[in-house]
Tab-separated table of C-alpha atoms and ligand atoms in Angstrom:
chain	number	residue	atom	x	y	z
A	1	MET	CA	-29.116	-3.312	-17.432
A	2	LYS	CA	-27.197	-1.616	-20.114
A	3	VAL	CA	-24.640	0.917	-17.541
A	4	ASN	CA	-23.317	3.997	-19.333
A	5	LYS	CA	-20.317	4.541	-20.790
A	6	LYS	CA	-17.397	6.174	-18.858
A	7	ASN	CA	-14.473	7.949	-20.373
A	8	ARG	CA	-11.613	5.880	-18.937
A	9	LEU	CA	-9.415	7.158	-21.005
A	10	ASN	CA	-8.195	10.402	-21.948
A	11	GLU	CA	-7.162	11.593	-25.516
A	12	ALA	CA	-3.821	10.516	-25.971
A	13	GLY	CA	-5.962	7.287	-25.410
A	14	HIS	CA	-4.467	6.082	-22.092
A	15	LEU	CA	-5.947	5.650	-19.605
A	16	ASN	CA	-6.512	9.089	-17.000
A	17	ALA	CA	-6.674	9.862	-13.865
A	18	SER	CA	-9.577	8.818	-11.769
A	19	SER	CA	-8.762	4.822	-13.600
A	20	VAL	CA	-5.246	4.937	-12.941
A	21	SER	CA	-6.795	6.565	-8.536
A	22	LEU	CA	-9.480	3.087	-9.263
A	23	TYR	CA	-7.005	0.575	-10.381
A	24	VAL	CA	-5.435	2.078	-7.201
A	25	ASP	CA	-7.582	0.998	-4.365
A	26	ALA	CA	-8.781	-2.084	-6.434
A	27	ILE	CA	-5.513	-2.797	-5.230
A	28	LYS	CA	-5.543	-1.575	-2.770
A	29	LEU	CA	-8.859	-2.943	-1.937
A	30	ASN	CA	-7.998	-6.569	-3.265
A	31	LEU	CA	-10.065	-6.044	-6.025
A	32	ILE	CA	-9.013	-5.880	-9.394
A	33	ASP	CA	-11.834	-8.569	-10.784
A	34	ARG	CA	-13.478	-6.233	-10.070
A	35	LEU	CA	-11.847	-3.724	-12.494
A	36	PRO	CA	-13.876	-2.839	-15.826
A	37	GLU	CA	-11.984	-4.240	-18.534
A	38	GLU	CA	-11.163	-2.418	-20.856
A	39	ILE	CA	-8.620	0.097	-17.364
A	40	TYR	CA	-7.597	-4.129	-17.095
A	41	GLN	CA	-6.515	-4.925	-20.123
A	42	HIS	CA	-4.690	-1.323	-21.336
A	43	ALA	CA	-2.928	-1.524	-17.828
A	44	LEU	CA	-1.747	-5.110	-18.981
A	45	GLU	CA	-0.521	-3.580	-21.857
A	46	CYS	CA	0.779	-0.239	-20.906
A	47	LEU	CA	4.010	0.362	-19.633
A	48	SER	CA	3.281	3.981	-18.743
A	49	CYS	CA	-0.299	3.648	-17.573
A	50	SER	CA	1.193	1.289	-15.245
A	51	ALA	CA	3.902	2.548	-14.201
A	52	GLU	CA	1.757	6.123	-12.733
A	53	ILE	CA	-0.280	3.235	-11.177
A	54	LEU	CA	2.572	2.028	-8.882
A	55	GLN	CA	3.647	6.064	-8.825
A	56	LEU	CA	0.365	6.634	-7.733
A	57	GLU	CA	0.163	3.540	-5.140
A	58	SER	CA	3.865	3.798	-3.476
A	59	LEU	CA	1.992	7.573	-2.906
A	60	LEU	CA	-0.176	5.897	-1.252
A	61	GLU	CA	0.404	3.367	0.379
A	62	GLY	CA	0.620	4.698	4.287
A	63	GLU	CA	-3.712	4.808	3.057
A	64	ASP	CA	-5.149	2.661	5.013
A	65	TYR	CA	-8.059	1.767	3.423
A	66	SER	CA	-9.566	-1.682	6.036
A	67	GLN	CA	-11.680	0.803	7.431
A	68	MET	CA	-13.279	1.203	4.330
A	69	SER	CA	-16.961	0.918	4.086
A	70	ASP	CA	-18.227	2.407	0.457
A	71	HIS	CA	-16.438	2.987	-2.604
A	72	PRO	CA	-17.936	4.900	-5.124
A	73	PHE	CA	-17.307	2.720	-7.416
A	74	PHE	CA	-17.109	-0.747	-6.509
A	75	GLY	CA	-19.585	-0.096	-3.148
A	76	LYS	CA	-20.464	-2.131	-0.440
A	77	LEU	CA	-16.957	-3.581	0.715
A	78	HIS	CA	-17.089	-5.960	2.841
A	79	SER	CA	-13.733	-8.362	4.288
A	80	GLN	CA	-11.899	-10.699	2.921
A	81	VAL	CA	-13.107	-14.228	1.963
A	82	LEU	CA	-12.369	-16.279	5.299
A	83	ILE	CA	-10.507	-19.925	4.351
A	84	SER	CA	-12.687	-22.284	5.839
A	85	ASP	CA	-10.826	-24.337	9.094
A	86	ASN	CA	-11.790	-27.736	8.455
A	87	MET	CA	-9.332	-27.678	5.644
A	88	ASP	CA	-6.208	-30.217	7.045
A	89	SER	CA	-3.413	-30.638	3.926
A	90	LEU	CA	-1.534	-27.947	3.133
A	91	ASP	CA	-2.190	-28.271	-0.572
A	92	SER	CA	-5.621	-27.779	-0.544
A	93	ILE	CA	-5.146	-24.157	1.830
A	94	LEU	CA	-2.338	-23.309	-1.121
A	95	GLU	CA	-4.962	-24.493	-4.749
A	96	GLN	CA	-7.178	-22.544	-2.589
A	97	LEU	CA	-5.524	-19.621	-1.914
A	98	LYS	CA	-4.012	-19.347	-5.479
A	99	GLU	CA	-7.370	-19.294	-6.143
A	100	GLU	CA	-8.401	-16.538	-4.303
A	101	ALA	CA	-5.510	-14.420	-4.536
A	102	ALA	CA	-6.357	-11.196	-5.739
A	103	THR	CA	-2.863	-10.940	-8.776
A	104	ILE	CA	-1.510	-7.458	-9.132
A	105	PRO	CA	-1.403	-6.945	-13.068
A	106	VAL	CA	1.883	-5.061	-13.666
A	107	TYR	CA	3.864	-7.210	-10.765
A	108	GLU	CA	2.664	-10.058	-12.695
A	109	ARG	CA	3.742	-8.975	-15.619
A	110	LEU	CA	7.677	-8.102	-14.722
A	111	LEU	CA	7.892	-11.810	-12.942
A	112	GLU	CA	6.982	-13.096	-16.701
A	113	GLU	CA	9.781	-10.580	-18.317
A	114	GLN	CA	12.028	-11.722	-15.557
A	115	VAL	CA	11.424	-15.542	-16.740
A	116	THR	CA	11.133	-14.560	-20.393
A	117	TYR	CA	15.027	-13.361	-20.424
A	118	ARG	CA	16.290	-15.657	-17.232
A	119	ASN	CA	19.234	-16.691	-20.415
A	120	VAL	CA	20.011	-13.314	-21.522
A	121	TYR	CA	20.812	-11.428	-18.682
A	122	THR	CA	22.488	-13.477	-15.455
A	123	PRO	CA	20.815	-11.590	-12.828
A	124	VAL	CA	22.639	-9.958	-10.323
A	125	ILE	CA	20.875	-11.460	-7.622
A	126	LYS	CA	20.759	-15.629	-6.446
A	127	VAL	CA	17.342	-16.587	-4.886
A	128	ASP	CA	17.836	-19.625	-2.584
A	129	SER	CA	14.990	-19.293	-0.119
A	130	PRO	CA	12.160	-18.431	-0.687
A	131	GLY	CA	11.065	-20.870	-3.164
A	132	ALA	CA	8.723	-19.590	-6.502
A	133	GLU	CA	4.697	-19.883	-5.425
A	134	LYS	CA	5.649	-22.153	-2.299
A	135	LEU	CA	3.119	-21.680	1.115
A	136	TYR	CA	5.029	-20.629	3.910
A	137	THR	CA	3.163	-20.576	7.063
A	138	ASN	CA	5.165	-19.300	10.017
A	139	GLN	CA	7.476	-17.587	8.973
A	140	VAL	CA	9.445	-17.398	4.715
A	141	ASN	CA	13.259	-17.359	5.039
A	142	PHE	CA	15.445	-15.020	2.844
A	143	LYS	CA	18.369	-16.146	0.830
A	144	PHE	CA	19.978	-14.350	-1.045
A	145	ALA	CA	23.371	-14.915	-3.457
A	146	THR	CA	25.583	-11.861	-4.164
A	147	GLU	CA	29.369	-11.143	-6.023
A	148	SER	CA	28.861	-7.370	-5.277
A	149	ASP	CA	29.437	-5.826	-2.135
A	150	LYS	CA	26.489	-3.542	-2.570
A	151	PRO	CA	23.454	-4.055	0.033
A	152	VAL	CA	20.147	-5.295	-0.694
A	153	THR	CA	17.282	-4.417	-0.331
A	154	LEU	CA	14.722	-5.860	0.994
A	155	ILE	CA	10.419	-5.022	0.259
A	156	VAL	CA	7.380	-7.573	0.434
A	157	GLU	CA	4.548	-6.700	0.216
A	158	ASN	CA	0.204	-7.845	0.159
A	159	HIS	CA	-2.072	-6.077	-1.579
A	160	GLN	CA	-2.445	-3.671	1.629
A	161	GLU	CA	0.321	-2.194	2.939
A	162	ARG	CA	4.410	-2.962	2.383
A	163	VAL	CA	5.067	-5.000	5.410
A	164	LEU	CA	8.707	-5.233	5.921
A	165	LYS	CA	11.648	-2.893	4.348
A	166	THR	CA	15.472	-4.195	5.328
A	167	THR	CA	18.304	-3.545	4.438
A	168	LEU	CA	20.668	-7.036	3.852
A	169	ASP	CA	24.971	-7.590	4.476
A	170	PRO	CA	25.612	-8.775	1.643
A	171	ASN	CA	28.029	-10.904	2.055
A	172	ASP	CA	25.105	-12.168	4.211
A	173	ALA	CA	22.003	-11.298	2.900
A	174	SER	CA	19.390	-13.705	4.136
A	175	TYR	CA	16.341	-12.014	6.971
A	176	SER	CA	13.880	-14.257	8.291
A	177	LEU	CA	10.322	-12.516	9.150
A	178	GLN	CA	7.326	-13.865	10.795
A	179	PHE	CA	4.078	-13.489	10.133
A	180	ASN	CA	3.833	-11.932	14.058
A	181	PRO	CA	1.226	-9.732	14.483
A	182	TYR	CA	-1.458	-12.636	13.500
A	183	ASP	CA	-2.984	-9.287	11.759
A	184	LYS	CA	-0.347	-8.045	10.385
A	185	PHE	CA	-0.134	-10.585	7.561
A	186	PRO	CA	-3.128	-12.317	6.757
A	187	SER	CA	-2.907	-15.745	4.825
A	188	GLY	CA	-3.140	-15.088	1.552
A	189	LEU	CA	-0.861	-13.708	-1.610
A	190	TYR	CA	2.423	-11.322	-0.935
A	191	TYR	CA	4.501	-10.746	-3.121
A	192	TRP	CA	8.941	-9.379	-2.390
A	193	LYS	CA	11.377	-7.073	-4.895
A	194	ALA	CA	14.586	-7.450	-3.365
A	195	ALA	CA	17.685	-4.727	-6.040
A	196	LEU	CA	20.731	-3.910	-4.548
A	197	LYS	CA	21.422	-0.817	-4.075
A	198	GLY	CA	20.335	1.615	-6.768
A	199	GLY	CA	19.679	-2.077	-9.528
A	200	LYS	CA	17.271	-3.458	-11.099
A	201	PRO	CA	14.306	-5.215	-8.259
A	202	ILE	CA	14.048	-8.805	-8.687
A	203	LEU	CA	10.641	-9.834	-8.051
A	204	GLY	CA	9.302	-13.279	-6.533
A	205	LYS	CA	6.186	-14.168	-4.290
A	206	PHE	CA	4.994	-17.431	-1.983
A	207	TYR	CA	1.545	-16.991	0.415
A	208	VAL	CA	1.391	-17.182	4.118
A	209	TYR	CA	-1.759	-18.941	5.862
A	210	ASN	CA	-1.687	-17.960	8.822
A	211	PRO	CA	-4.888	-18.338	10.546
A	212	LYS	CA	-6.595	-16.246	13.000
A	213	PRO	CA	-5.421	-16.974	16.642
A	214	SER	CA	-8.496	-18.632	18.052
A	215	ALA	CA	-10.173	-15.760	19.893
A	216	GLU	CA	-11.134	-18.975	23.700
A	217	ALA	CA	-7.245	-20.070	23.759
B	1	ZN	ZN1	-1.151	3.792	-21.371
């Protein structure tokens, strides 16, 4: 079936308003992989459109999409793929989480930039924990070191919402995040950002495995 080619870009060749909002919906609904190729690719390559997407996403931060059952573009929405119960090794769980992860391309690109420029700029915040792309099951411990005396802001989010925002003392910049209550911390990919007050954030990601507690305990 031939699909009508919709207008995704504006006259200047950037994402139009409806493309930007479709991208934000895709982030919130965990459906990045179903975005039209043209939108996906453009956002990947265009800094100003990425910025617009992030801006709209933060405006819609409080919007709860979890009860949405239908979407004008994505159609019927069904619940998340569940990790099968008979997985016993953490390695295979991590592998599956990575396969199913809804990555946020604009964050992924920032992560790549960080790696690229690591040798050029000395980061003002040193990360002791969490480890890059590690799997955590009950809690994750953040531990940063900095020479600065400015407080460190720490934000953690998954594709649905911001799950933590806190401020840490620069002399003891550590925080233990418990994956509790269960429904606030679904299994999957999480991004974190840490920044000195007023500074540029550093970004990282990790995976959470937090199986639903059995109803009949
Ligand atoms: Zn653009």
